[in-house]
Every structure is written in structure tokens, then in C-alpha cells.
Coordinates of C-alpha atoms in Angstrom, one line a residue:
M26 CA 0.1 0.2 -0.1
R27 CA 2.8 2.5 0.8
H28 CA 4.1 2.0 -2.7
I29 CA 0.9 2.8 -4.0
L30 CA 0.7 6.1 -2.1
I31 CA 4.0 6.9 -3.3
F32 CA 3.6 6.3 -6.8
S33 CA 0.0 8.0 -6.6
F34 CA 1.6 11.0 -5.0
C35 CA 4.4 11.6 -7.6
F36 CA 1.6 10.8 -10.1
I37 CA -0.1 14.0 -8.8
V38 CA 3.0 15.9 -8.2
S39 CA 3.8 15.5 -12.1
G40 CA 0.9 17.6 -12.7
C41 CA 2.3 20.3 -10.6
S42 CA 5.5 20.7 -13.0
T43 CA 4.5 23.8 -14.4
I44 CA 3.1 25.3 -11.4
G45 CA 4.2 26.2 -7.9
F46 CA 2.4 24.5 -4.7
N47 CA 1.6 27.9 -3.7
D48 CA -0.1 28.7 -7.1
L49 CA -1.7 25.1 -6.8
F50 CA -3.7 26.1 -3.8
N51 CA -3.7 29.6 -3.7
D52 CA -5.6 31.5 -6.8
Y53 CA -3.8 34.4 -8.5
A54 CA -5.9 37.1 -8.0
T55 CA -5.4 36.6 -4.1
N56 CA -1.5 36.5 -4.3
T57 CA -1.6 39.5 -6.5
T58 CA -3.7 41.7 -4.2
P59 CA -0.4 43.0 -2.0
V60 CA 0.8 43.9 -5.5
R61 CA -2.1 46.2 -6.4
Q62 CA -2.5 47.4 -2.8
A63 CA 1.4 48.7 -3.5
I64 CA 0.3 50.5 -6.5
S65 CA -2.5 52.0 -5.1
N66 CA -0.6 53.4 -2.4
K67 CA 2.3 54.9 -4.9
N68 CA 5.1 52.4 -3.5
I69 CA 5.9 51.0 -7.1
E70 CA 9.3 49.5 -6.0
N71 CA 7.5 47.4 -3.2
A72 CA 5.0 46.3 -6.1
R73 CA 8.2 45.5 -8.2
T74 CA 9.7 43.4 -5.2
L75 CA 6.4 41.6 -4.8
I76 CA 6.1 40.3 -8.3
K77 CA 8.2 37.2 -8.0
T78 CA 10.0 36.3 -11.1
N79 CA 8.8 33.0 -12.6
S80 CA 10.8 30.9 -14.6
K81 CA 10.1 30.0 -18.2
A82 CA 8.7 26.5 -17.4
H83 CA 6.3 28.1 -14.9
S84 CA 2.4 28.0 -16.5
N85 CA 2.6 32.1 -15.4
Y86 CA 5.6 33.1 -16.9
L87 CA 3.8 35.0 -19.8
L88 CA 1.7 36.9 -17.3
N89 CA 4.4 37.6 -14.9
Q90 CA 6.3 39.3 -18.0
L91 CA 3.2 41.3 -18.4
E92 CA 2.9 42.5 -14.8
Q93 CA 6.6 43.1 -14.6
G94 CA 6.4 45.2 -17.9
R95 CA 3.3 47.1 -16.7
I96 CA 5.0 47.8 -13.3
A97 CA 8.1 49.2 -15.0
D98 CA 6.2 51.7 -17.0
L99 CA 4.6 52.9 -13.9
A100 CA 8.1 53.4 -12.4
N101 CA 9.1 55.6 -15.6
N102 CA 11.3 52.8 -16.9
P103 CA 10.4 52.6 -20.3
D104 CA 13.3 50.5 -21.6
S105 CA 12.7 47.6 -19.3
A106 CA 9.1 47.4 -19.8
Q107 CA 9.9 47.3 -23.5
T108 CA 12.1 44.1 -22.8
Y109 CA 9.4 42.4 -21.1
F110 CA 6.6 43.1 -23.4
E111 CA 8.8 42.0 -26.2
T112 CA 9.5 38.6 -24.6
V113 CA 5.6 38.3 -24.4
Y114 CA 5.4 39.1 -28.0
Q115 CA 8.1 36.9 -29.3
Q116 CA 6.9 33.9 -27.0
M117 CA 3.7 34.2 -28.7
Q118 CA 5.0 34.5 -32.1
A119 CA 7.1 31.0 -31.3
K120 CA 3.8 29.7 -29.8
R121 CA 1.7 30.3 -33.3
Q122 CA 4.6 29.1 -35.5
A123 CA 6.0 26.0 -33.4
A124 CA 4.3 22.7 -34.4
K125 CA 5.5 21.1 -31.1
I126 CA 2.9 23.6 -29.3
Q127 CA 0.2 20.9 -30.1
V128 CA 2.4 18.3 -28.0
S129 CA 3.2 20.6 -24.8
A130 CA -0.5 22.0 -24.9
G131 CA -1.8 18.5 -24.8
L132 CA 0.7 17.8 -22.0
E133 CA -0.6 20.6 -20.1
Q134 CA -4.2 19.8 -20.8
S135 CA -3.4 16.5 -19.0
N136 CA -1.8 17.8 -16.1
A137 CA -4.7 20.0 -15.2
L138 CA -7.0 16.9 -15.0
L139 CA -5.5 16.4 -12.0
T140 CA -4.9 19.8 -10.7
N141 CA -6.9 23.0 -12.1
D142 CA -6.6 25.1 -14.9
S143 CA -3.6 27.2 -13.5
A144 CA -1.4 24.5 -14.7
I145 CA -2.3 25.1 -18.1
G146 CA 0.2 27.7 -19.5
Y147 CA -1.1 31.4 -19.5
I148 CA -2.1 32.7 -23.2
P149 CA -2.7 36.1 -22.9
P150 CA -6.5 37.1 -24.3
A151 CA -6.7 39.4 -27.4
Y152 CA -7.6 42.5 -25.3
E153 CA -4.4 42.0 -22.9
M154 CA -2.1 41.7 -26.1
S155 CA -3.6 44.8 -27.8
M156 CA -2.7 46.5 -24.8
L157 CA 0.6 45.3 -24.8
H158 CA 1.3 46.7 -28.3
S159 CA -0.4 50.0 -27.4
Y160 CA 1.9 50.3 -24.1
K161 CA 4.9 49.5 -26.6
A162 CA 3.7 52.2 -29.0
L163 CA 3.4 54.5 -26.3
N164 CA 7.1 54.1 -24.9
Y165 CA 8.2 54.8 -28.5
V166 CA 6.1 57.8 -28.6
Y167 CA 7.9 59.3 -25.5
K168 CA 11.0 58.9 -27.5
R169 CA 9.2 60.7 -30.5
D170 CA 10.0 57.6 -32.5
I171 CA 6.5 57.4 -34.3
E172 CA 7.9 55.1 -37.1
S173 CA 8.4 52.4 -34.3
A174 CA 5.3 53.4 -32.7
L175 CA 3.1 52.8 -35.8
V176 CA 4.6 49.2 -35.9
E177 CA 3.2 48.5 -32.6
I178 CA 0.1 50.1 -33.2
R179 CA -0.4 48.0 -36.3
R180 CA 0.0 45.1 -34.2
A181 CA -2.4 46.0 -31.9
N182 CA -4.9 46.2 -34.7
K183 CA -4.0 43.1 -36.2
V184 CA -4.8 41.3 -32.8
Q185 CA -8.1 42.5 -33.0
V186 CA -8.7 41.5 -36.7
D187 CA -7.6 38.2 -36.1
A188 CA -9.6 37.6 -32.9
L189 CA -12.7 38.7 -34.8
L190 CA -11.8 36.2 -37.4
D191 CA -10.8 33.2 -34.9
N192 CA -14.2 33.7 -32.8
Q193 CA -16.8 34.2 -35.6
S194 CA -17.8 30.5 -35.6
E195 CA -18.3 30.7 -31.9
F196 CA -20.3 33.7 -31.9
D197 CA -22.8 31.9 -34.5
N198 CA -22.9 28.9 -32.0
A199 CA -24.8 28.6 -28.9
V200 CA -22.7 29.0 -26.1
A201 CA -23.3 25.8 -23.7
Q202 CA -25.8 25.2 -21.3
A203 CA -23.6 26.1 -18.7
Q204 CA -24.3 29.6 -19.2
Q205 CA -27.7 29.4 -17.9
H206 CA -26.4 28.8 -14.5
Y207 CA -23.4 31.3 -14.6
P208 CA -23.8 35.0 -12.7
D209 CA -24.8 37.6 -14.6
M210 CA -21.9 40.4 -15.3
D211 CA -24.2 42.6 -17.8
N212 CA -23.3 45.5 -15.6
L213 CA -19.3 45.0 -16.2
T214 CA -19.6 44.1 -20.1
R215 CA -21.8 47.3 -20.6
S216 CA -23.3 45.7 -23.6
V217 CA -19.8 45.4 -25.5
K218 CA -20.3 43.0 -28.5
N219 CA -16.8 40.9 -27.8
G220 CA -13.8 40.8 -25.6
F221 CA -11.4 42.3 -27.8
Q222 CA -12.4 45.2 -29.7
N223 CA -10.8 48.1 -28.1
A224 CA -11.5 51.8 -29.2
Y225 CA -8.5 53.2 -27.2
T226 CA -6.2 51.1 -29.5
F227 CA -7.9 52.2 -32.6
Y228 CA -7.7 55.8 -31.2
L229 CA -4.0 56.0 -30.5
S230 CA -3.4 54.5 -34.1
G231 CA -5.3 57.2 -35.5
L232 CA -3.4 59.9 -33.6
L233 CA -0.2 58.4 -34.7
Y234 CA -1.4 58.3 -38.1
E235 CA -2.5 62.1 -38.1
T236 CA 1.1 62.7 -36.6
A237 CA 2.7 60.9 -39.7
K238 CA 0.5 62.9 -41.9
Q239 CA -1.3 59.9 -42.9
G240 CA -5.0 61.3 -43.1
D241 CA -6.9 58.6 -44.8
D242 CA -5.5 55.8 -42.3
A243 CA -6.3 57.8 -39.5
Y244 CA -9.6 58.4 -40.8
I245 CA -10.3 54.7 -41.0
D246 CA -9.3 54.0 -37.3
Y247 CA -11.0 56.7 -35.9
K248 CA -14.1 55.5 -37.9
K249 CA -13.4 51.9 -36.3
A250 CA -13.1 53.9 -32.7
L251 CA -16.6 55.6 -33.4
E252 CA -18.2 52.5 -34.2
I253 CA -17.4 50.9 -30.7
Q254 CA -17.7 54.3 -28.8
P255 CA -20.6 55.9 -30.8
N256 CA -21.1 58.6 -28.0
N257 CA -17.9 59.7 -27.6
Q258 CA -18.2 63.6 -28.3
Y259 CA -14.4 63.9 -29.4
L260 CA -14.4 60.9 -31.7
Q261 CA -17.3 62.3 -33.6
Q262 CA -15.4 65.8 -33.8
D263 CA -12.3 63.7 -35.2
I264 CA -14.5 62.0 -37.8
L265 CA -16.2 65.1 -39.0
R266 CA -12.8 67.0 -39.1
L267 CA -10.9 64.6 -41.0
A268 CA -14.0 63.5 -43.4
K269 CA -13.8 67.2 -44.6
Q270 CA -10.3 67.6 -44.7
Q271 CA -9.9 64.2 -46.7
G272 CA -12.5 64.8 -49.0
F273 CA -14.8 62.5 -48.1
A274 CA -17.9 64.8 -49.2
D275 CA -20.7 61.9 -48.9
D276 CA -19.2 60.8 -45.3
Y277 CA -18.9 64.4 -44.3
K278 CA -23.0 65.4 -45.2
Q279 CA -23.7 62.2 -43.4
F280 CA -21.5 62.8 -40.1
K281 CA -22.7 66.4 -40.1
R282 CA -26.5 65.5 -40.1
Q283 CA -25.7 63.0 -37.3
F284 CA -23.1 65.3 -35.1
G285 CA -23.6 68.6 -36.0
E286 CA -21.1 71.3 -37.3
V287 CA -17.3 70.5 -37.1
N288 CA -15.0 72.6 -34.4
T289 CA -12.8 74.7 -36.7
I290 CA -9.0 75.2 -35.8
D291 CA -7.6 78.8 -36.2
K292 CA -4.0 79.1 -38.0
N293 CA -2.7 80.4 -34.5
Q294 CA -4.0 77.4 -32.8
G295 CA -2.9 73.7 -32.3
E296 CA -4.6 70.7 -30.1
V297 CA -4.2 69.3 -26.7
V298 CA -5.0 65.3 -26.5
I299 CA -5.5 64.0 -23.1
L300 CA -5.5 60.3 -22.7
F301 CA -6.4 59.4 -19.1
E302 CA -6.0 56.1 -17.3
Q303 CA -7.9 55.3 -13.9
G304 CA -8.2 52.6 -11.6
L305 CA -7.1 49.1 -11.7
I306 CA -8.8 46.5 -13.6
P307 CA -11.0 44.1 -11.2
K308 CA -9.7 40.7 -10.1
Q309 CA -11.7 37.7 -10.7
H310 CA -13.3 35.8 -7.8
E311 CA -14.1 32.1 -7.2
F312 CA -17.8 31.0 -7.9
K313 CA -19.3 27.4 -7.4
L314 CA -21.4 26.4 -10.2
R315 CA -23.7 23.4 -9.3
L316 CA -24.3 21.3 -12.3
P317 CA -26.1 17.9 -13.1
I318 CA -23.5 15.5 -14.5
Y319 CA -25.0 11.9 -15.6
T320 CA -23.5 9.1 -14.8
S321 CA -22.7 5.9 -16.9
Q322 CA -26.0 4.6 -15.6
G323 CA -27.9 7.4 -16.7
D324 CA -28.2 8.9 -13.0
A325 CA -28.0 12.7 -12.8
R326 CA -25.6 13.8 -9.8
F327 CA -25.2 17.6 -8.9
Y328 CA -21.7 18.4 -8.3
S329 CA -20.0 21.8 -7.6
L330 CA -17.4 23.2 -10.2
A331 CA -15.0 26.2 -9.2
M332 CA -15.4 28.8 -11.8
P333 CA -13.9 32.4 -11.9
V334 CA -16.3 35.5 -12.0
Y335 CA -16.3 39.0 -11.8
I336 CA -18.4 40.7 -9.4
N337 CA -21.1 42.7 -11.3
N338 CA -20.1 45.9 -10.1
A339 CA -19.2 48.3 -12.7
Y340 CA -16.4 50.8 -12.2
S341 CA -17.1 54.3 -11.2
S342 CA -14.2 56.7 -12.3
A343 CA -12.9 59.0 -9.6
V344 CA -12.1 62.2 -12.2
N345 CA -14.5 62.9 -15.0
N346 CA -13.7 66.3 -15.9
I347 CA -10.2 68.3 -16.2
K348 CA -9.3 72.0 -17.0
V349 CA -7.1 73.3 -19.6
N350 CA -6.8 76.9 -18.3
N351 CA -10.1 78.1 -17.6
Q352 CA -11.7 75.8 -19.5
V353 CA -13.7 72.4 -18.3
L354 CA -13.3 69.4 -20.6
A355 CA -15.5 66.4 -19.8
L356 CA -13.8 62.8 -20.0
S357 CA -15.2 60.6 -22.4
P358 CA -14.4 57.0 -22.2
L359 CA -12.6 55.2 -24.7
V360 CA -12.6 51.6 -23.1
H361 CA -13.7 50.0 -20.1
L362 CA -11.2 47.6 -19.6
E363 CA -13.4 45.6 -17.1
A364 CA -16.1 45.2 -19.8
L365 CA -13.6 43.8 -22.3
A366 CA -12.4 41.2 -19.6
A367 CA -15.9 40.1 -18.2
K368 CA -16.7 39.7 -21.8
T369 CA -13.9 37.3 -22.7
L370 CA -14.5 35.6 -19.3
E371 CA -18.0 35.0 -20.5
Q372 CA -16.8 33.4 -24.1
Q373 CA -14.7 31.2 -22.1
V374 CA -17.5 29.5 -20.0
A375 CA -18.2 26.5 -22.1
G376 CA -14.6 25.3 -22.6
R377 CA -13.8 26.2 -18.9
V378 CA -17.0 24.1 -18.0
S379 CA -15.9 21.1 -20.1
R380 CA -12.3 21.1 -18.6
Q381 CA -14.1 20.9 -15.1
I382 CA -16.1 18.0 -15.8
L383 CA -13.3 16.2 -17.4
R384 CA -11.1 17.0 -14.4
L385 CA -14.0 15.9 -12.2
V386 CA -14.3 12.6 -13.8
A387 CA -10.3 12.1 -13.6
K388 CA -10.2 12.9 -10.2
E389 CA -13.1 10.5 -9.2
K390 CA -11.5 7.7 -10.9
M391 CA -8.0 8.4 -9.2
R392 CA -10.1 8.4 -5.8
A393 CA -11.8 5.2 -6.5
E394 CA -8.5 3.6 -7.4
L395 CA -6.7 4.6 -4.4
A396 CA -9.8 3.8 -2.2
R397 CA -9.4 0.5 -3.7
S398 CA -5.9 -0.1 -3.5
A399 CA -5.0 1.8 -0.2
G400 CA -8.3 1.5 1.7
D401 CA -9.4 4.2 3.9
V402 CA -6.1 6.1 4.1
G403 CA -6.0 6.4 0.3
N404 CA -9.5 7.3 -0.1
I405 CA -8.7 10.1 2.9
L406 CA -5.8 11.6 0.9
A407 CA -7.4 11.7 -2.4
N408 CA -10.4 13.6 -1.2
L409 CA -8.0 16.0 0.7
Y410 CA -6.2 16.4 -2.2
N411 CA -9.2 16.9 -4.5
L412 CA -10.9 19.4 -2.0
A413 CA -7.7 21.8 -1.7
S414 CA -6.8 21.5 -5.5
E415 CA -10.4 22.3 -6.9
Q416 CA -10.3 26.1 -7.3
A417 CA -10.8 28.4 -9.9
D418 CA -8.3 29.9 -12.3
T419 CA -8.4 33.6 -11.4
R420 CA -5.5 34.7 -13.7
S421 CA -5.5 38.0 -15.9
W422 CA -3.4 40.9 -16.1
L423 CA -4.4 42.7 -13.3
T424 CA -2.1 45.8 -13.0
L425 CA -3.8 47.0 -16.2
P426 CA -6.2 50.1 -15.6
N427 CA -9.7 49.9 -15.1
Q428 CA -10.8 52.7 -17.8
I429 CA -9.2 54.8 -20.3
S430 CA -10.8 58.2 -21.4
L431 CA -10.2 61.1 -23.6
A432 CA -10.3 64.6 -23.9
R433 CA -9.2 67.0 -27.1
S434 CA -9.2 70.7 -27.4
A435 CA -8.2 73.3 -29.8
V436 CA -6.0 76.1 -27.9
K437 CA -3.8 79.1 -28.9
A438 CA -0.3 78.3 -29.3
G439 CA 1.6 79.0 -26.5
E440 CA 1.9 77.9 -22.7
H441 CA -0.8 76.4 -21.0
T442 CA -2.1 74.7 -17.6
L443 CA -3.8 71.4 -17.1
N444 CA -5.6 70.7 -13.6
V445 CA -6.6 67.3 -12.6
G446 CA -8.6 67.0 -9.3
S447 CA -6.5 67.7 -6.5
Q448 CA -2.9 67.0 -8.3
P449 CA -0.3 69.9 -8.6
P450 CA -0.9 71.9 -12.3
I451 CA 0.7 70.4 -15.0
N452 CA 2.4 72.7 -17.5
F453 CA 2.7 72.1 -21.2
T454 CA 3.3 73.9 -24.4
V455 CA 1.3 73.8 -27.8
S456 CA 2.6 74.9 -30.9
K457 CA 0.8 76.1 -34.1
Q458 CA -0.9 73.5 -35.9
G459 CA 0.6 71.1 -33.8
L460 CA -0.6 68.3 -31.5
T461 CA 0.5 68.0 -27.8
L462 CA -0.4 64.5 -26.2
I463 CA -0.6 64.3 -22.3
Y464 CA -0.8 61.0 -20.9
L465 CA -2.3 60.5 -17.5
T466 CA -2.4 57.6 -15.1
S467 CA -4.2 57.7 -11.7
V468 CA -4.5 54.7 -9.2
N469 CA -5.7 55.9 -6.0
N470 CA -2.8 57.6 -4.5
Y471 CA -0.6 57.0 -7.6
F472 CA -0.6 59.7 -10.5
N473 CA 1.9 60.3 -13.2
S474 CA 2.1 62.1 -16.5
H475 CA 3.9 62.1 -19.8
I476 CA 3.9 65.2 -22.1
V477 CA 4.9 64.7 -25.9
Q478 CA 4.8 67.2 -28.7
L479 CA 4.0 65.5 -31.8

């Protein structure tokens, strides 16, 4: 019996080869809470220390690189951030191209049958990859390397195009019976159509194309952003202005009927564009999903499955208006990242439930075999392990902001002051017919700004 128990324990541990024991029995969202608290308390160095570096063999390796990159950005260390983000991009490219990924993925799925979904190597969903490329683009913008920034923003847009093509068949099919029992997250999803189309990345793309004097390309991406956020007043004005400027007469007439007159920019004026990140994206929580599972004899038995879920409370931004000199500008949302995250999770429900059911069957077979071979001791050990290891996979990029908003205004060329809540005034310069980008990040006590004349 002793040999059987040792063999069984080793078999279980083999399923943990890509995940640490702490990660196996403690969910990712809980483990990352101190990091998020450190950021909120403006202690970025502590946040960096709390994020433990994982080896390439660890199932959270790519997620760890994303968190490290974001924290490096918050610490105003863009070169370090670029290194982390580039690692994720190259790894993802390799995963798509290497045929052996089919084998390794199969092994990970097998390991997860005896542990939980955290044993599966983390693959960033589309909304996280588009944000990765957006941050890389911004870091190039801060260095005034617009050409490299455009390379990254094209990659961000390609992520969304590819995701739309990959998921089209899933959208056309019914999502599994499990969704009938799954908690509602409508407040969070805010009626978004999918979990990857991001108006922020399209807007940033349009802004960079404008900077590069590629008006037609800017117009196309502003239109894409407007399709996602049709009530954004600044996007409406951008579309009107570029439709007129680029000679799209029919479009201009249509948009003029919808949005009214275009605001003109005097020859002695320039523009200031404010992009404002606020909050932190919500973390996932564990939810026990109770479903009927039929035995081989056709008997229905109810089992509880550990599933991740977002609490259905939409984020309310702390700052909704800013002041440029004496002019109050309303901040208009470009993206609620919590909505993309919640929608992504909704679209994963069917696959997650399927894996949970397979896991339940595999663990039950292991328990029965141990009980048969090792008696009560084996049965007790198996039950304790199954209880401890059955937890929801709550992994996601948790240092992302919750929402990103936009304000844009024409101002006279010269020196100006931006006031944001109770923060000290921010001084900036606008040149004639020029664009000045001010990028703001606010997370509770943490506040940061970047100013670039485009």
C-alpha cells in the first residue's frame, strides 16, 4: 500500500511540474492583491519586489512578464518595460509558429486534469495583447519614434482583426448550457459585442497616423473607434474634421447630419489631446457552479465546479472632468477594460466547464482507485487533495487600468496649464497647428503624467 501511495503522490506532483504549490492551492488574484495595494499606495518599488519572477517553465511566465512590464512603466522605466513586453510578443509568435506546441499543450491539459486550470500555461487573451502593443507604442512615442510606434499599433490592430476571424464561428454557435447557471455580469460588460475590440487602440492608432500625416489611415481608425464608442463626442469631432479634410464629401454630409458642425481650428491654434487611465482592472473571484452530471447508468448527480467570475459592479471613475486653463473638459471613455475582461470570461465559459467536468471525472477515478488499492487512507488522501486543488483559475493581467478616457481641445499656441482633480497643475506647450499629447495615469494615490509634442 505504501508503494501505491508514493506512486500516486508522484503522479499527482507530475501535474504540478509547471506550477508552484503556492499557485496550486492559492489563486492568482489573491496572491496578486498585495501588488495592487502597493501600486494604489504609490509604492511602485514594493510592487516590483512583490511580483516574483517566474521561470520560463512556470505556467504563469507570460503573465508575470506582463505584470513586470506594466510595473516598469509605472516606475517610469520604459526600456525595462519594452524588454518584458517584447518577451511576451516573441513567445506568442513562437507559440503560433511552432508545431510542437500541440504536444506541449496536450501535456498541460493532461496535467490540469489532476490539478486545476492554473497548470495550463497562461495565454494572454486578445484584449491583453492589444494593450501590450499599445503600451509599446506609447513608449516609442515618448521617445518621439513615431515609425516604431506605428509598427506596434498595427500589431495591436491586427490582434483585434485576427480575434474577430478566430471567434466568428463561436459567436454563431450557442454557448453551452452552463451559461444558464453562470452569474450575470451585464453591468460590467456594458453591452460590448466581444472581448477584444478596443476603441482606445484604434484611437491611438488614428492619432499616430495623424502625426505621420497619413490622414486617410487616421480617418479609417477613428471610424473604427467611433463604431465601438459612438457616443464619444471627441471621436465624433475627429471624424467630422478628417472627413472634411480628406475630401470624403458623402461621409462628411452624413456625419454632419448626425453630429452637427465641425469645430474649426484657427491657424494660430494647436491641439491638446489628453488620454487618462484610471483605476485598476477588477480581479476575478471564485464561484461554485452547481451542475448535473450524468453517470454511465444515466443517473444525474449534482457537482460543484470552481469557476472564475467578476463581481457585477461597474467601475465609477474618480475624475470625470479636467481643466485646460479655465476651460472645463469632460472626459469621455474610450474603453472600459473591465468590460472586455468580463466579456472574454463569458466567452470562455463553455470551454472552462468542459475542462472542469473532465477533471472531476479524472479525480473521481483516481480517488476510487486509491480507495480500492489503499483503503481508507488512500480514500482520505485523495479526497483531501481533490478538495484543496479544486479552485478557480483567476489569472489575468491585474496591473492594467480599469478605463481609459479622452479629452481633446484646440487652444492658442503657447504655454498652458492642465488641472486634474487635486493634483498639482501640469504645465505644457502647444505649437501652431501642432498636437500635444498628455498621457495621465491615476490609481488611488498614484499619479503620473507624460507630455509629448507630436
